C-alpha positions as MATLAB code, in Angstrom:
seq = 'MIPPLKQLVLIGAGHAHAFVLEAFAQRPDTTIAITVVSDSPLAAYSGSVPAWLAGECTLRETQIDVAALSQRAGARLITSPAVAIDPTKRWVTLANGEVVHFDVASFNVGSTLRLPEKHGAQPPYLLAMRPLSSLHYRWQALREKVAQLPQGTHQRVVSVGGGAAGCETLMSVMAQLRQQRSDITWQGTLVSASTTLLPGAGHLPRWLTQRALRRADITVLHGVRGQSLIAGGVNTSEGELIDADIVLWATGAVGQMWLQDTALPLNQQGFIQVNKTLEVTGKPGLFAAGDCAAFNPSLRSSPLPKSGVYAVRQGPVLAENLRAACHSEPLTTWQPPKRVLALIGTGDGHAIASRGAIGFSGRWVWEWKKRIDARFIARFNPPFNY';
ca = [
      -0.198   -0.026   -0.024;
       1.339    3.536   -0.970;
       1.755    5.562    2.213;
      -0.583    9.028    2.296;
       1.244   12.187    1.422;
       2.850   14.090    4.156;
       0.806   17.534    4.394;
       3.106   20.559    4.644;
       1.070   23.821    5.359;
       3.011   27.218    5.064;
       1.100   29.929    7.019;
       1.864   33.045    5.537;
       3.997   33.997    2.487;
       6.755   35.734    3.986;
      10.467   35.900    2.905;
      11.589   32.514    4.459;
       8.554   30.799    2.882;
       9.735   32.042   -0.347;
      13.030   30.069    0.253;
      11.141   27.247    1.090;
       8.877   27.215   -2.059;
      11.978   27.717   -4.126;
      13.582   24.620   -2.507;
      10.855   22.321   -3.245;
      10.637   23.671   -6.843;
      14.408   23.089   -7.282;
      14.088   19.579   -5.433;
      10.486   18.160   -5.689;
       9.344   15.477   -3.183;
       6.527   13.245   -4.534;
       5.718   12.113   -0.807;
       4.766   15.767    0.439;
       1.797   17.683   -0.460;
       2.326   21.511    0.093;
      -0.487   23.846    0.912;
       0.306   27.680    1.348;
      -2.291   29.926    3.001;
      -1.883   33.717    2.517;
      -4.089   36.780    2.433;
      -2.739   37.457   -1.159;
      -1.160   36.020   -4.525;
       1.561   38.818   -3.880;
       3.863   39.524   -1.083;
       5.820   42.695   -0.635;
       9.751   42.475   -0.119;
      10.291   44.925    2.724;
      13.575   45.824    1.594;
      12.185   47.411   -1.291;
       9.482   49.097    0.601;
      11.373   52.511    1.122;
      11.987   52.816   -2.546;
       8.209   52.722   -3.325;
       7.555   55.040   -0.672;
       9.946   57.485   -2.265;
       8.270   57.077   -5.749;
      11.308   55.306   -6.922;
       9.393   52.025   -8.095;
       6.135   50.893   -8.487;
       4.297   48.756   -5.756;
       4.231   45.761   -8.375;
       8.343   45.954   -8.379;
       8.447   45.175   -4.686;
       6.463   42.177   -4.856;
       6.971   38.397   -5.008;
       4.680   36.743   -7.148;
       3.441   33.867   -4.444;
       0.911   32.207   -6.846;
       3.827   31.721   -9.737;
       6.271   30.491   -6.842;
       3.462   28.045   -5.588;
       2.667   26.795   -8.963;
       6.534   26.067   -9.607;
       6.903   24.109   -6.266;
       3.584   22.105   -6.960;
       1.936   23.750   -3.964;
      -1.820   24.652   -3.614;
      -2.247   28.142   -2.705;
      -5.270   29.512   -0.888;
      -5.746   32.930   -0.867;
      -7.099   33.214    2.633;
      -5.312   33.671    5.969;
      -5.182   31.650    9.110;
      -7.356   32.794   11.773;
      -6.975   29.621   14.296;
      -4.880   26.483   14.790;
      -5.080   23.443   16.877;
      -1.482   22.035   17.340;
      -2.942   18.951   18.540;
      -5.502   18.125   16.386;
      -3.070   19.484   13.558;
      -5.669   21.752   11.787;
      -5.417   25.302   10.723;
      -8.784   27.145   10.400;
      -8.937   30.010    7.502;
     -10.860   33.262    7.497;
     -12.986   31.712    4.593;
     -14.255   28.991    6.915;
     -11.850   26.222    5.388;
     -10.223   23.840    7.482;
      -6.747   22.596    6.307;
      -5.043   19.335    7.953;
      -1.412   19.298    8.333;
       1.292   17.193    9.505;
       3.924   19.754    9.551;
       3.373   23.333    9.459;
       5.135   26.721    9.553;
       4.490   30.328   10.425;
       5.943   33.176    8.500;
       3.074   35.762    9.179;
       5.085   38.740    9.957;
       4.292   41.277   12.844;
       1.917   43.930   13.537;
       1.925   46.889   15.764;
       0.492   48.151   19.090;
      -1.262   51.089   18.144;
      -1.222   54.272   20.293;
      -4.465   55.020   22.134;
      -6.432   58.360   20.589;
      -7.657   60.987   22.829;
      -9.725   64.028   22.187;
     -10.983   65.653   18.763;
      -9.172   65.538   15.889;
      -5.822   63.967   16.588;
      -3.222   63.751   14.058;
      -3.568   61.453   11.118;
      -2.150   57.844   11.834;
      -0.232   56.035    9.211;
       0.716   52.338   10.810;
       3.717   50.953    9.009;
       2.855   47.413   10.023;
       1.486   45.020    8.886;
       3.221   45.154    5.791;
       0.779   43.449    3.683;
      -1.746   46.219    3.801;
       0.646   49.240    4.006;
      -0.135   50.046    0.527;
      -3.944   50.540    1.244;
      -3.044   52.769    4.323;
      -0.424   54.946    2.295;
      -2.933   55.612   -0.603;
      -5.186   56.951    2.117;
      -2.717   59.232    3.529;
      -1.844   60.494   -0.209;
      -5.414   60.971   -0.954;
      -5.749   63.118    2.132;
      -2.692   64.952    1.319;
      -3.818   65.772   -2.263;
      -6.804   67.574   -0.517;
      -5.115   69.883    1.758;
      -5.141   73.606    0.924;
      -2.137   75.114   -0.692;
       0.283   76.956    1.041;
      -0.035   75.097    4.404;
       2.307   73.852    7.250;
       2.674   70.242    7.772;
       4.309   68.135   10.585;
       5.293   64.982   10.043;
       6.151   62.900   12.951;
       7.694   59.442   13.100;
       7.714   57.456   16.280;
      10.570   54.660   16.228;
      14.154   55.361   15.883;
      15.650   52.266   14.538;
      16.911   52.022   10.797;
      13.773   51.159    9.410;
      12.147   54.241   11.118;
      14.811   56.494    9.721;
      14.569   55.005    6.305;
      10.688   55.312    6.163;
      10.519   59.108    7.652;
      13.142   60.111    4.963;
      11.197   58.189    2.038;
       7.863   59.434    2.926;
       8.922   63.165    3.401;
      10.765   62.778   -0.037;
       7.431   61.678   -1.723;
       4.995   64.058    0.093;
       7.341   66.821   -0.781;
       7.160   65.870   -4.671;
       3.508   65.414   -4.543;
       2.681   68.701   -2.798;
       5.806   71.141   -3.273;
       3.502   73.993   -2.301;
       3.193   72.753    1.044;
       6.022   73.535    3.861;
       6.925   70.001    5.374;
       8.615   69.722    8.472;
       9.791   66.227    9.902;
      10.625   64.800   13.318;
      11.991   61.581   14.532;
      10.890   60.395   17.908;
      13.351   57.735   19.368;
      13.243   56.224   22.859;
      16.931   55.375   22.464;
      19.400   57.918   23.799;
      21.236   57.144   20.455;
      20.482   57.081   16.732;
      20.821   53.291   15.295;
      21.614   51.533   18.674;
      24.211   48.891   17.866;
      25.394   50.572   14.915;
      28.862   52.118   14.857;
      29.779   55.953   15.066;
      30.335   56.524   11.417;
      26.986   54.664   10.239;
      25.327   56.903   12.998;
      26.983   60.177   11.972;
      25.989   59.635    8.387;
      22.340   58.707    8.997;
      22.161   62.037   11.137;
      23.519   63.918    8.445;
      20.960   62.812    5.984;
      18.077   63.399    8.383;
      19.778   67.086    8.749;
      19.694   67.281    5.207;
      16.209   66.292    4.726;
      15.046   68.849    7.547;
      14.070   66.190    9.921;
      14.821   66.845   13.685;
      15.657   64.003   16.137;
      14.464   63.854   19.525;
      16.405   61.319   21.597;
      15.054   59.564   24.832;
      11.528   60.210   24.018;
       8.867   57.747   23.988;
       5.752   58.590   21.928;
       2.391   57.065   23.948;
      -0.803   58.390   22.578;
      -2.522   60.559   20.197;
      -4.265   63.954   21.309;
      -5.377   66.837   19.755;
      -2.384   68.544   18.158;
       0.262   66.012   18.301;
       1.979   63.172   19.944;
       1.692   62.699   23.854;
       4.836   61.581   25.244;
       5.203   59.226   28.312;
       6.647   62.194   30.142;
       3.326   64.050   29.366;
       4.675   66.354   26.957;
       3.103   67.166   23.398;
       5.069   66.805   20.065;
       3.307   69.020   17.431;
       2.200   66.688   14.404;
      -0.312   66.764   11.694;
       0.664   63.276   10.351;
       2.059   60.401   12.527;
       4.019   57.394   11.185;
       3.959   54.666   13.786;
       6.963   52.506   13.346;
       7.287   51.214   17.029;
       5.836   48.448   19.421;
       5.906   45.584   16.970;
       3.638   42.574   18.464;
       2.626   39.332   17.132;
      -0.402   38.889   14.991;
      -3.525   39.008   17.175;
      -4.984   35.750   16.432;
      -1.948   33.711   17.917;
      -3.198   35.001   21.427;
      -6.168   32.617   21.104;
      -3.961   29.602   20.474;
      -2.248   27.125   22.499;
       1.364   27.998   21.072;
       4.098   29.247   23.414;
       4.362   33.084   23.083;
       6.636   35.677   24.785;
       5.242   38.984   26.080;
       5.134   40.756   22.747;
       3.090   37.863   21.321;
       5.792   36.210   19.080;
       6.028   32.440   18.861;
       9.038   30.970   20.737;
      11.264   28.764   18.781;
      14.375   26.729   19.557;
      17.478   26.771   17.321;
      16.115   24.621   14.620;
      13.308   27.224   14.332;
      10.749   24.250   15.562;
       8.072   25.857   17.877;
       9.213   25.141   21.450;
       7.523   21.966   22.723;
       5.530   21.584   19.491;
       7.277   19.113   17.193;
       6.409   19.554   13.829;
       5.460   22.973   13.976;
       7.987   25.854   12.897;
       8.119   29.664   12.802;
      10.534   32.129   11.049;
      10.910   35.812   10.500;
       9.382   38.467   12.364;
       6.524   36.313   13.793;
       9.284   33.994   15.700;
      11.239   34.672   18.826;
      14.073   32.723   20.369;
      13.350   30.958   23.421;
      14.734   33.378   26.307;
      17.067   30.381   27.557;
      18.657   30.330   23.898;
      19.216   33.854   23.332;
      19.563   36.911   26.057;
      18.654   39.481   23.605;
      15.950   39.338   20.897;
      16.645   39.697   17.385;
      15.535   42.781   15.611;
      12.364   42.562   13.543;
      14.184   42.860   10.132;
      13.641   40.957    6.988;
      17.255   39.934    6.594;
      16.826   37.493    9.326;
      14.080   35.820    7.477;
      16.000   35.652    4.408;
      18.847   33.900    6.650;
      16.671   31.620    8.053;
      14.879   30.477    4.976;
      17.241   27.816    3.468;
      17.421   26.210    6.865;
      13.833   26.484    7.368;
      13.340   24.768    3.964;
      15.791   21.836    4.888;
      14.035   21.371    8.458;
      10.580   21.172    6.862;
      11.590   18.630    4.289;
      13.520   16.787    7.390;
      10.388   16.758    9.575;
       8.196   15.512    7.094;
      10.589   12.441    6.846;
      11.057   12.315   10.441;
      14.879   12.911   10.113;
      17.140   15.105   12.289;
      17.048   18.978   12.035;
      19.668   21.392   11.612;
      20.550   24.532   13.752;
      20.427   27.930   12.405;
      22.726   30.406   13.858;
      21.985   34.198   13.736;
      24.807   36.028   12.122;
      26.981   38.343   14.463;
      26.593   41.417   12.161;
      24.351   42.256    9.350;
      24.577   44.752    6.543;
      21.931   47.498    6.387;
      21.416   49.553    3.403;
      19.309   52.612    4.466;
      17.867   54.928    1.657;
      17.567   58.685    2.319;
      14.733   59.299    0.091;
      17.081   61.465   -2.056;
      18.691   59.022   -4.304;
      21.339   57.964   -1.954;
      21.808   55.572    0.556;
      23.986   54.588    3.687;
      25.427   51.421    4.074;
      25.891   50.147    7.760;
      27.794   46.913    9.053;
      29.084   47.198   12.652;
      31.523   50.073   12.893;
      31.954   50.419    9.011;
      29.612   52.917    7.019;
      29.801   54.860    3.843;
      27.011   56.371    1.886;
      26.513   57.804   -1.677;
      24.558   57.494   -4.807;
      26.233   54.403   -5.725;
      24.983   52.835   -2.517;
      21.683   53.091   -3.644;
      21.926   52.052   -6.963;
      23.719   49.051   -5.340;
      20.935   48.465   -2.778;
      18.142   48.685   -5.779;
      20.346   46.270   -7.779;
      20.541   43.871   -4.586;
      16.761   44.334   -4.251;
      15.703   43.752   -7.761;
      17.774   40.380   -7.921;
      16.229   38.985   -4.516;
      12.616   39.659   -6.049;
      13.502   38.304   -9.629;
      14.808   35.198   -7.989;
      11.361   34.160   -7.201;
       9.400   35.731  -10.010;
       8.549   34.353  -13.454;
      11.078   36.102  -15.852;
       8.242   37.588  -17.870;
       7.140   39.846  -15.044;
      10.417   41.861  -15.440;
];
């Protein structure tokens, strides 16, 4: 008798799962049936989002064609996100009501944000930077609002979150808004709870980023934690007001809300705890990677930053381990890199490269970043799309 196929379910279409699908496309396994559940047949690559926000490329040029990639891998794609999972009975419930059985499953669903409270009448306009999958809807709504502003007005844009992503996002957004409405005076402010810009980076990358922010007419407030939105701006944890008309919220990353109602081991931020093989702690046959995953505290003293580069690095090991789990074979350990290269676009056709204490900037860095991002996306997409 032919044994039944092992059912592998990929929950979410993040960067790590793109590598999984690529691996099965390159080396098919006729004993494994793969199902992908995602809210869309297209998935944005986070590295290209700042270029899109700055108007340097189209939305489509930032997206991985999950449908085409699934087809290459012989996987079934269901465009309905997961909303519940039972690790014991081994099934996933989707938003459309469908129930999908699995033997092995993997989470790569990204993260969302803990949004600020709003108090009083007419708080500033809020643009939440996560979840990434629906950012294009929120960005379009903001641009439509900006298009209706009266001529000659003054607009204050405040970004709450001072990491590399917060800096890059604010500079990109400011560049696009200034291009869209050059008749408006735009003023930017970056609010960082840290006492330094780009914590963990060396002096030179921090200096280059500070210079780029200054050139973009963006003021940086250190040691300040944005807490809520009130009439006129952002209320800080110290009770002070930062004047704002538009607020970009890029801090307080948390796990997807539906995970709270599952039996999965979550940390305080709602991320799924995994061990060094990316297998969920205490849940054999379940895996998690990318932003939605967090190493068990006993394995790592400090959490990994929520950056797409880690999902990219985890992808090949995750692919090996999912195949191995389906065949009850030993799993491979993933070791986080000690340093990663960060390429930070500055919204003006330039970029900053940062790796540890090393840093350099220029137009050529931006062109280098765009080539890297384009190659990454093209790797997973059909040639005829490009």
